Structure formats: C-alpha cells, structure tokens
Short mmCIF file of C-alpha atoms in Angstrom, two decimals:
data_model
loop_
_atom_site.label_atom_id
_atom_site.label_comp_id
_atom_site.label_asym_id
_atom_site.label_seq_id
_atom_site.Cartn_x
_atom_site.Cartn_y
_atom_site.Cartn_z
CA MET U 1 -0.14 -0.08 0.35
CA PRO U 2 1.75 2.98 -0.78
CA VAL U 3 2.38 5.66 2.13
CA ALA U 4 4.43 8.63 0.50
CA ALA U 5 6.19 9.41 -2.77
CA ARG U 6 8.60 12.28 -3.85
CA LEU U 7 11.28 11.15 -1.64
CA SER U 8 14.98 10.97 -3.01
CA ALA U 9 17.02 7.55 -2.07
CA PRO U 10 15.03 6.05 0.87
CA VAL U 11 17.03 4.40 2.87
CA PHE U 12 15.24 3.98 6.23
CA VAL U 13 11.78 4.35 7.76
CA THR U 14 10.78 4.17 11.67
CA SER U 15 8.83 5.90 14.50
CA THR U 16 8.60 6.79 17.84
CA ARG U 17 5.71 5.04 20.07
CA SER U 18 4.63 9.14 21.41
CA ASP U 19 3.64 10.08 18.33
CA PRO U 20 1.90 7.01 16.24
CA GLY U 21 1.26 9.60 13.67
CA ARG U 22 3.91 10.02 12.30
CA LEU U 23 7.07 8.44 10.45
CA TYR U 24 10.24 9.62 10.15
CA VAL U 25 11.91 8.38 6.53
CA VAL U 26 15.56 8.57 6.76
CA GLU U 27 17.21 10.09 3.06
CA GLN U 28 20.12 9.10 1.66
CA GLY U 29 21.43 12.72 0.76
CA GLY U 30 21.09 14.31 4.75
CA LEU U 31 17.16 14.83 5.18
CA VAL U 32 15.07 13.43 7.43
CA ARG U 33 11.58 14.07 6.23
CA VAL U 34 8.58 13.40 8.07
CA VAL U 35 4.83 11.25 6.70
CA SER U 36 1.77 13.22 8.93
CA GLY U 37 -1.38 12.27 8.05
CA GLY U 38 -0.70 10.39 4.91
CA ARG U 39 1.17 13.02 3.97
CA LEU U 40 4.60 14.37 3.61
CA LEU U 41 5.76 17.06 5.49
CA PRO U 42 7.63 19.93 3.05
CA ARG U 43 9.78 20.87 6.42
CA PRO U 44 12.42 18.22 6.84
CA PHE U 45 12.53 17.36 11.30
CA LEU U 46 17.00 17.58 10.84
CA ASP U 47 18.90 18.16 7.43
CA LEU U 48 22.47 17.54 7.26
CA ARG U 49 23.03 17.87 3.96
CA ARG U 50 26.47 19.97 4.22
CA THR U 51 27.25 17.39 6.57
CA VAL U 52 26.22 13.75 5.01
CA LEU U 53 28.47 12.56 1.87
CA GLY U 54 25.57 11.40 -0.02
CA LYS U 55 27.01 9.38 -2.52
CA ASP U 56 27.19 5.64 -3.89
CA LEU U 57 26.88 3.60 -0.28
CA ALA U 58 27.44 6.38 2.04
CA GLY U 59 24.85 9.04 3.42
CA LEU U 60 22.45 9.89 6.37
CA LEU U 61 22.11 5.71 6.69
CA SER U 62 19.76 5.60 9.97
CA LEU U 63 17.77 6.96 12.79
CA ALA U 64 17.41 5.94 16.46
CA PHE U 65 14.79 7.72 19.06
CA ALA U 66 15.74 7.22 22.55
CA PRO U 67 13.52 4.71 24.80
CA ASP U 68 12.17 8.12 26.53
CA TYR U 69 12.26 10.08 23.87
CA ALA U 70 8.37 11.94 24.95
CA ARG U 71 10.66 12.90 27.90
CA SER U 72 14.11 13.56 26.43
CA ARG U 73 13.53 14.21 22.98
CA ARG U 74 16.89 12.65 22.24
CA LEU U 75 17.66 10.60 18.75
CA TYR U 76 20.58 9.07 17.26
CA VAL U 77 21.32 9.46 13.87
CA ALA U 78 24.62 7.07 11.56
CA TYR U 79 25.94 8.75 9.06
CA VAL U 80 29.45 8.90 6.85
CA GLY U 81 30.49 12.01 6.85
CA ARG U 82 32.81 14.41 4.37
CA GLU U 83 35.91 12.33 5.08
CA ARG U 84 34.27 9.44 4.76
CA GLU U 85 34.70 8.35 8.27
CA LEU U 86 30.96 6.38 9.87
CA HIS U 87 29.47 9.26 12.65
CA VAL U 88 27.50 8.15 15.19
CA VAL U 89 25.49 11.37 16.70
CA GLU U 90 22.96 12.17 19.02
CA TYR U 91 20.72 15.50 19.15
CA ARG U 92 17.77 16.89 20.73
CA SER U 93 14.18 17.31 19.26
CA ASN U 94 11.96 20.74 19.97
CA GLY U 95 9.01 17.98 19.65
CA GLU U 96 8.87 19.42 15.77
CA ARG U 97 12.39 20.00 14.44
CA ALA U 98 15.95 18.05 16.00
CA ARG U 99 18.05 20.92 16.59
CA PRO U 100 21.61 20.95 14.85
CA ALA U 101 22.98 23.14 17.95
CA THR U 102 22.79 19.76 20.22
CA ALA U 103 24.87 17.80 18.51
CA ARG U 104 26.90 15.52 21.03
CA GLU U 105 29.42 12.61 18.69
CA LEU U 106 29.38 9.50 20.49
CA LEU U 107 31.53 7.06 18.15
CA ARG U 108 33.66 8.00 14.89
CA VAL U 109 35.20 5.00 13.06
CA ALA U 110 37.61 5.62 10.26
CA ILE U 111 37.03 3.91 7.32
CA PRO U 112 40.16 2.64 5.59
CA SER U 113 39.27 2.35 2.26
CA ARG U 114 38.36 5.24 0.61
CA SER U 115 36.27 4.40 -1.74
CA LEU U 116 32.13 4.96 -1.64
CA ASP U 117 31.38 1.49 -2.88
CA ASN U 118 31.85 0.83 0.72
CA HIS U 119 30.96 -1.35 3.72
CA TYR U 120 29.57 0.65 6.39
CA GLY U 121 26.71 -0.93 7.83
CA GLY U 122 24.91 2.05 9.45
CA GLN U 123 21.95 0.76 11.57
CA LEU U 124 21.07 2.10 14.83
CA ALA U 125 18.86 -0.12 17.13
CA PHE U 126 18.26 0.42 21.47
CA GLY U 127 18.02 -3.27 22.40
CA PRO U 128 15.84 -4.38 25.40
CA ASP U 129 18.63 -3.59 27.49
CA GLY U 130 18.28 0.47 26.89
CA LEU U 131 21.75 0.29 25.45
CA LEU U 132 22.09 1.47 21.72
CA TYR U 133 23.68 -1.09 19.05
CA VAL U 134 25.66 0.00 16.27
CA GLY U 135 26.42 -2.40 13.21
CA VAL U 136 30.02 -0.94 11.75
CA GLY U 137 30.93 -2.92 8.56
CA ASP U 138 33.99 -3.83 7.33
CA GLY U 139 35.41 -0.89 5.46
CA THR U 140 36.67 -4.00 2.90
CA ASP U 141 39.33 -4.88 5.07
CA ALA U 142 38.08 -8.87 5.56
CA ALA U 143 40.49 -9.64 8.76
CA ALA U 144 39.80 -6.09 10.94
CA ALA U 145 36.40 -7.91 11.12
CA GLN U 146 37.88 -10.75 13.86
CA ASN U 147 40.44 -8.18 15.45
CA PRO U 148 39.75 -7.13 18.70
CA ALA U 149 41.81 -3.69 18.82
CA SER U 150 39.41 -2.21 15.55
CA LEU U 151 35.81 -1.28 15.42
CA LEU U 152 35.23 -2.39 11.84
CA GLY U 153 33.10 -5.48 11.44
CA LYS U 154 31.69 -5.54 15.21
CA LEU U 155 27.96 -4.98 16.30
CA VAL U 156 28.99 -2.73 19.46
CA ARG U 157 26.69 -1.33 21.83
CA LEU U 158 26.59 2.73 23.94
CA ASP U 159 25.41 3.36 26.69
CA VAL U 160 24.38 6.96 25.67
CA ARG U 161 23.83 7.75 29.20
CA ARG U 162 27.28 7.81 29.74
CA ASP U 163 29.98 10.62 29.09
CA PRO U 164 32.20 9.64 27.39
CA VAL U 165 31.11 6.56 25.96
CA GLU U 166 32.44 3.29 25.42
CA PRO U 167 31.68 1.72 22.75
CA GLU U 168 31.83 -2.37 23.73
CA ILE U 169 31.82 -5.67 20.95
CA VAL U 170 29.31 -7.73 21.34
CA ALA U 171 28.95 -9.01 17.77
CA TYR U 172 32.52 -10.22 15.45
CA GLY U 173 33.03 -11.54 12.40
CA LEU U 174 30.80 -9.21 10.38
CA ARG U 175 30.83 -7.93 6.65
CA ASN U 176 28.36 -5.82 6.03
CA PRO U 177 25.36 -4.87 8.78
CA TRP U 178 23.44 -3.11 6.60
CA ARG U 179 20.06 -3.56 9.14
CA PHE U 180 18.93 -5.53 12.34
CA SER U 181 16.00 -4.98 14.67
CA PHE U 182 14.62 -6.44 17.78
CA ASP U 183 11.93 -8.24 18.38
CA ARG U 184 9.01 -6.23 20.08
CA ALA U 185 7.99 -8.58 21.23
CA THR U 186 10.43 -11.06 22.54
CA GLY U 187 13.97 -8.53 22.56
CA ASP U 188 15.71 -11.61 20.13
CA LEU U 189 18.00 -9.85 17.56
CA TYR U 190 17.85 -10.71 13.95
CA LEU U 191 20.56 -9.30 11.33
CA GLY U 192 21.12 -9.10 7.87
CA ASP U 193 24.82 -9.20 6.64
CA VAL U 194 24.92 -9.03 3.04
CA GLY U 195 27.32 -11.22 1.83
CA ALA U 196 30.58 -11.28 -0.81
CA ASP U 197 30.36 -14.09 -3.44
CA THR U 198 28.03 -16.72 -2.66
CA TRP U 199 26.27 -16.74 0.43
CA GLU U 200 23.51 -14.23 1.89
CA GLU U 201 22.90 -13.94 5.74
CA VAL U 202 20.67 -13.39 8.33
CA ASP U 203 21.83 -13.87 12.04
CA TYR U 204 19.82 -14.78 14.95
CA LEU U 205 20.71 -14.39 18.60
CA ARG U 206 18.04 -15.00 21.50
CA ARG U 207 17.83 -12.23 24.29
CA GLY U 208 20.23 -13.74 26.94
CA THR U 209 22.92 -14.80 24.61
CA ARG U 210 25.84 -14.29 26.27
CA TRP U 211 28.38 -11.91 24.69
CA PRO U 212 30.71 -10.90 22.50
CA VAL U 213 29.55 -14.15 19.83
CA ASN U 214 31.73 -14.43 16.62
CA LEU U 215 29.30 -14.45 13.46
CA GLY U 216 32.37 -15.62 11.74
CA TRP U 217 33.53 -13.25 8.73
CA PRO U 218 35.58 -13.42 6.99
CA ALA U 219 36.73 -17.29 7.93
CA TYR U 220 33.08 -18.30 7.00
CA GLY U 221 30.75 -16.37 4.35
CA GLY U 222 27.20 -17.76 5.48
CA ARG U 223 27.89 -21.41 6.91
CA SER U 224 30.69 -22.22 4.72
CA ARG U 225 34.45 -21.90 5.31
CA THR U 226 35.75 -19.65 2.88
CA THR U 227 39.87 -19.06 1.73
CA ALA U 228 40.41 -16.25 3.79
CA PRO U 229 43.48 -16.85 6.05
CA ALA U 230 42.23 -14.93 9.29
CA ALA U 231 41.94 -16.48 12.00
CA LEU U 232 38.98 -16.03 14.57
CA GLY U 233 38.59 -13.84 16.67
CA PRO U 234 37.65 -13.56 20.40
CA GLY U 235 33.18 -15.20 20.80
CA ARG U 236 31.85 -18.84 20.09
CA LEU U 237 31.21 -18.73 17.06
CA ILE U 238 27.16 -19.02 15.93
CA TYR U 239 25.99 -20.02 11.93
CA PRO U 240 23.25 -17.63 10.08
CA VAL U 241 19.52 -19.01 11.10
CA PHE U 242 18.71 -18.90 7.15
CA VAL U 243 21.34 -17.80 3.55
CA TYR U 244 20.77 -18.04 0.46
CA ARG U 245 22.77 -18.14 -2.91
CA HIS U 246 23.74 -15.26 -4.94
CA ARG U 247 21.78 -15.19 -8.00
CA ALA U 248 22.76 -16.55 -11.49
CA LYS U 249 22.53 -12.85 -12.80
CA GLY U 250 22.63 -9.89 -11.45
CA CYS U 251 23.58 -8.77 -7.63
CA SER U 252 22.44 -10.17 -4.25
CA ALA U 253 22.26 -8.03 -1.03
CA VAL U 254 19.71 -9.26 2.11
CA VAL U 255 18.00 -6.40 3.93
CA GLY U 256 17.10 -7.42 7.59
CA GLY U 257 14.05 -6.62 7.76
CA TYR U 258 11.74 -7.35 11.38
CA VAL U 259 9.62 -10.57 13.15
CA TYR U 260 6.22 -8.43 11.56
CA ARG U 261 4.31 -8.09 15.52
CA GLY U 262 1.30 -6.01 14.91
CA ARG U 263 -2.13 -6.81 14.21
CA GLU U 264 -3.54 -5.92 10.57
CA LEU U 265 -2.34 -9.15 9.09
CA PRO U 266 -2.57 -12.36 11.73
CA ALA U 267 -1.34 -14.66 8.97
CA LEU U 268 2.35 -12.90 9.56
CA ARG U 269 2.38 -12.32 13.25
CA GLY U 270 5.53 -13.63 14.46
CA ARG U 271 7.14 -14.05 11.14
CA TYR U 272 10.50 -13.10 10.09
CA VAL U 273 9.93 -10.36 7.20
CA PHE U 274 13.22 -9.31 5.80
CA GLY U 275 14.05 -8.71 1.95
CA ASP U 276 16.90 -8.38 -1.46
CA PHE U 277 17.94 -5.36 -2.10
CA CYS U 278 19.16 -6.00 -6.23
CA GLY U 279 15.72 -8.62 -6.93
CA GLY U 280 13.23 -6.54 -4.59
CA ASN U 281 11.59 -9.85 -3.08
CA VAL U 282 9.97 -9.43 0.12
CA SER U 283 10.34 -12.93 1.74
CA SER U 284 9.27 -14.22 5.36
CA PHE U 285 10.10 -17.57 7.96
CA ARG U 286 9.27 -18.40 11.68
CA VAL U 287 12.27 -19.10 13.66
CA VAL U 288 11.82 -22.68 15.74
CA GLY U 289 14.05 -24.24 17.91
CA GLY U 290 16.17 -21.91 16.54
CA ARG U 291 16.06 -22.67 13.04
CA ALA U 292 13.97 -20.81 10.25
CA ARG U 293 11.28 -22.09 9.34
CA GLY U 294 8.27 -21.63 6.66
CA LEU U 295 10.01 -19.62 3.71
CA ARG U 296 7.55 -18.02 2.01
CA LEU U 297 7.98 -15.05 -0.83
CA GLU U 298 5.18 -12.08 0.18
CA GLY U 299 5.77 -10.32 -2.53
CA ARG U 300 7.59 -8.31 -5.17
CA LEU U 301 8.59 -4.86 -5.38
CA GLY U 302 9.29 -4.15 -8.36
CA SER U 303 12.05 -2.31 -7.62
CA LEU U 304 14.91 -1.82 -5.56
CA LEU U 305 14.09 -1.82 -2.35
CA SER U 306 16.42 -0.32 0.40
CA SER U 307 15.16 -1.25 3.76
CA PHE U 308 12.29 -2.06 6.58
CA GLY U 309 10.74 0.20 9.12
CA GLU U 310 8.14 -0.60 11.88
CA ASP U 311 5.73 2.18 13.26
CA ALA U 312 4.30 2.50 16.66
CA ARG U 313 1.48 -0.33 15.98
CA GLY U 314 4.16 -2.97 15.03
CA GLU U 315 2.95 -2.20 11.35
CA LEU U 316 5.83 -2.53 8.14
CA TYR U 317 7.05 -0.53 5.97
CA VAL U 318 9.49 -0.39 2.81
CA CYS U 319 11.56 1.64 1.03
CA ALA U 320 11.58 1.37 -3.00
CA TYR U 321 14.82 3.28 -3.68
CA SER U 322 15.69 5.62 -6.13
CA TYR U 323 17.91 8.43 -6.50
CA THR U 324 15.42 10.25 -8.68
CA THR U 325 11.74 9.81 -7.53
CA SER U 326 11.16 7.42 -4.72
CA ARG U 327 8.67 6.20 -2.74
CA LEU U 328 7.30 4.29 1.10
CA PHE U 329 5.06 1.41 0.92
CA ARG U 330 3.45 0.14 3.85
CA ILE U 331 3.15 -3.63 4.19
CA ALA U 332 -0.51 -4.55 3.90
#
C-alpha cells in the first residue's frame, strides 16, 4: 500500500511510540522527512546535507529515537561524513524538529578504504537492555572483522547515558550489517549481513545471549568455510539461522527486516520479514527451535529495496529506492 511518494533515495523509516501518527523517513542525501496523516511534510525534521557525504553507499544511514524520547527528546543518527568516516551523533528535538546545535558525537569510526562503494553498516537500534546498538561494516578490510583492536566488522553497543561513551563489542565477524532489529515481543536480535560472492545470511541471537559472539566473517561466508587466512577472533562461533545463494545473474544483497507484531495481518504475526536490495523480493520465515522454518515469498516490490521499518503499532513499511523519485509502502 503506497504511503508516500516524491522521496529521494530513502534508506530507512521509523516511528516513535509517543507519536504514532508520524513516520520519519531517512534520505541518503542527508534529510529526515516526516510523513504525517499520509502526507509528506515540506519541512524536514533534520537537515544534514552539508555534513553528510551522500554518494554511492555513503550517506545518512539510520535513525533511532531514545526509548524515553517523549521526555528526553533525544535521537541518534548514523552517517558517513565528508571525510568518509562513520559517525554516530546524538541530537535533541523540540518535538517538531531536531536542533542541530545540540549535536553530541558518540562514536567515530575511520574507514580504511577511500572508495565510496564500501561496507559501512550504519544501522542503529535500541536493545531491550536500553543500550544503543550500532552495526559497523568491515570497510572492505575483511581481516579487521576478527581484530579485537578494531571496531570494523562489529556489532557494538553504547550506553548513551555516559559521557564519554565507550563502545563495547558484542559481535565479531560481520561484513556489512546493513539492517538489524530486535523483536519487540521477545527481545531477540535478527541481523542481515550482506555477503560476498556466494551467500547472503540472516543471523539470529536470542535475548540473553552471552556476549561477545562471533559470526564468522571472513573465515566463514554463510555456513561455508572460505579460503580467507584470517583466524577467528574472540567469541563463540554462531552460524546463520538462514542463508540463500546469490542469483546466477545480477546482484544479491540481503536487507534485514523485522518480526511482524502488528494486528492488521494475523497470518504474518511472529514471522521475520526481510528482503533483497537487488531483487526487490519480500520474504518471511519463522524461527522455531533456533532454526528458520516455513520460508515463503510475500511479494515483489518491482524496484530496488533499501530498507524496512516498523511503526509504533508494529506495522511494517518498505522503502522503494531510487535517486530520483522513490516511494514508501506499508505492507498490507
């Protein structure tokens, strides 16, 4: 179901539980747009176009509102700056717009490759422990994903209440964790890690998993051992809950989604919904006993698919991606 049009390269959409009538759409070029009452508002919620490098795979990547946003008015963004490094920055809003003067940088990760066709990661999400989780890509330095001295290729968490904030590594061995989410009913973590030459994977970590864990890259791609010489770093090795092979022609890139907890689609409830950037397919499965069961195709977007999003009521959205005219859809 179409929700908004005339978007430019949307890469994420989210909402706040305190204001369920609004959706916040992240555009790669540096804007956060607001959809209210089914209408795209002309005035952006946040404008970082002078700060963000919005080219190729770089740009404004994600947005997360603090769990107590209604009181604290704190929000967090991840972006690639003009110096080509990954930033996580806190802002405060007045309820209508974010205030640029309140910026507080929490994390900055140097990316070794100067190419913009890079593995930045960039997802932000608050976990059930109240901490902010950040997915950081390997920056095309695959070996760094197993290096405890580097934040590249890691899932880290930040206690945003502290100053300064010290990142804690909770998962090693990631290539490009473009999108991950926590199941709002169980607190379990689902993470889509974009693969290399053969496999795309979804990783699943139950709430209460003892950190850190190791998701294998570059020693493993999917569930298969690679020829990479890098030894595994810290953490118990955990294999993906789901993998799929690249298409014979064209590209493949997994886009992690959400476990559906809304009310409008009872047949989808409890199923993990995810997609593929290149193919535009929307699929789902259910995790039973730690294994993916009942894979099914839910639909085809007919365009590039950059991200999923979840609103305050648990309904899901999907971003149709284009540099010119893009659209936002609700799964219905």
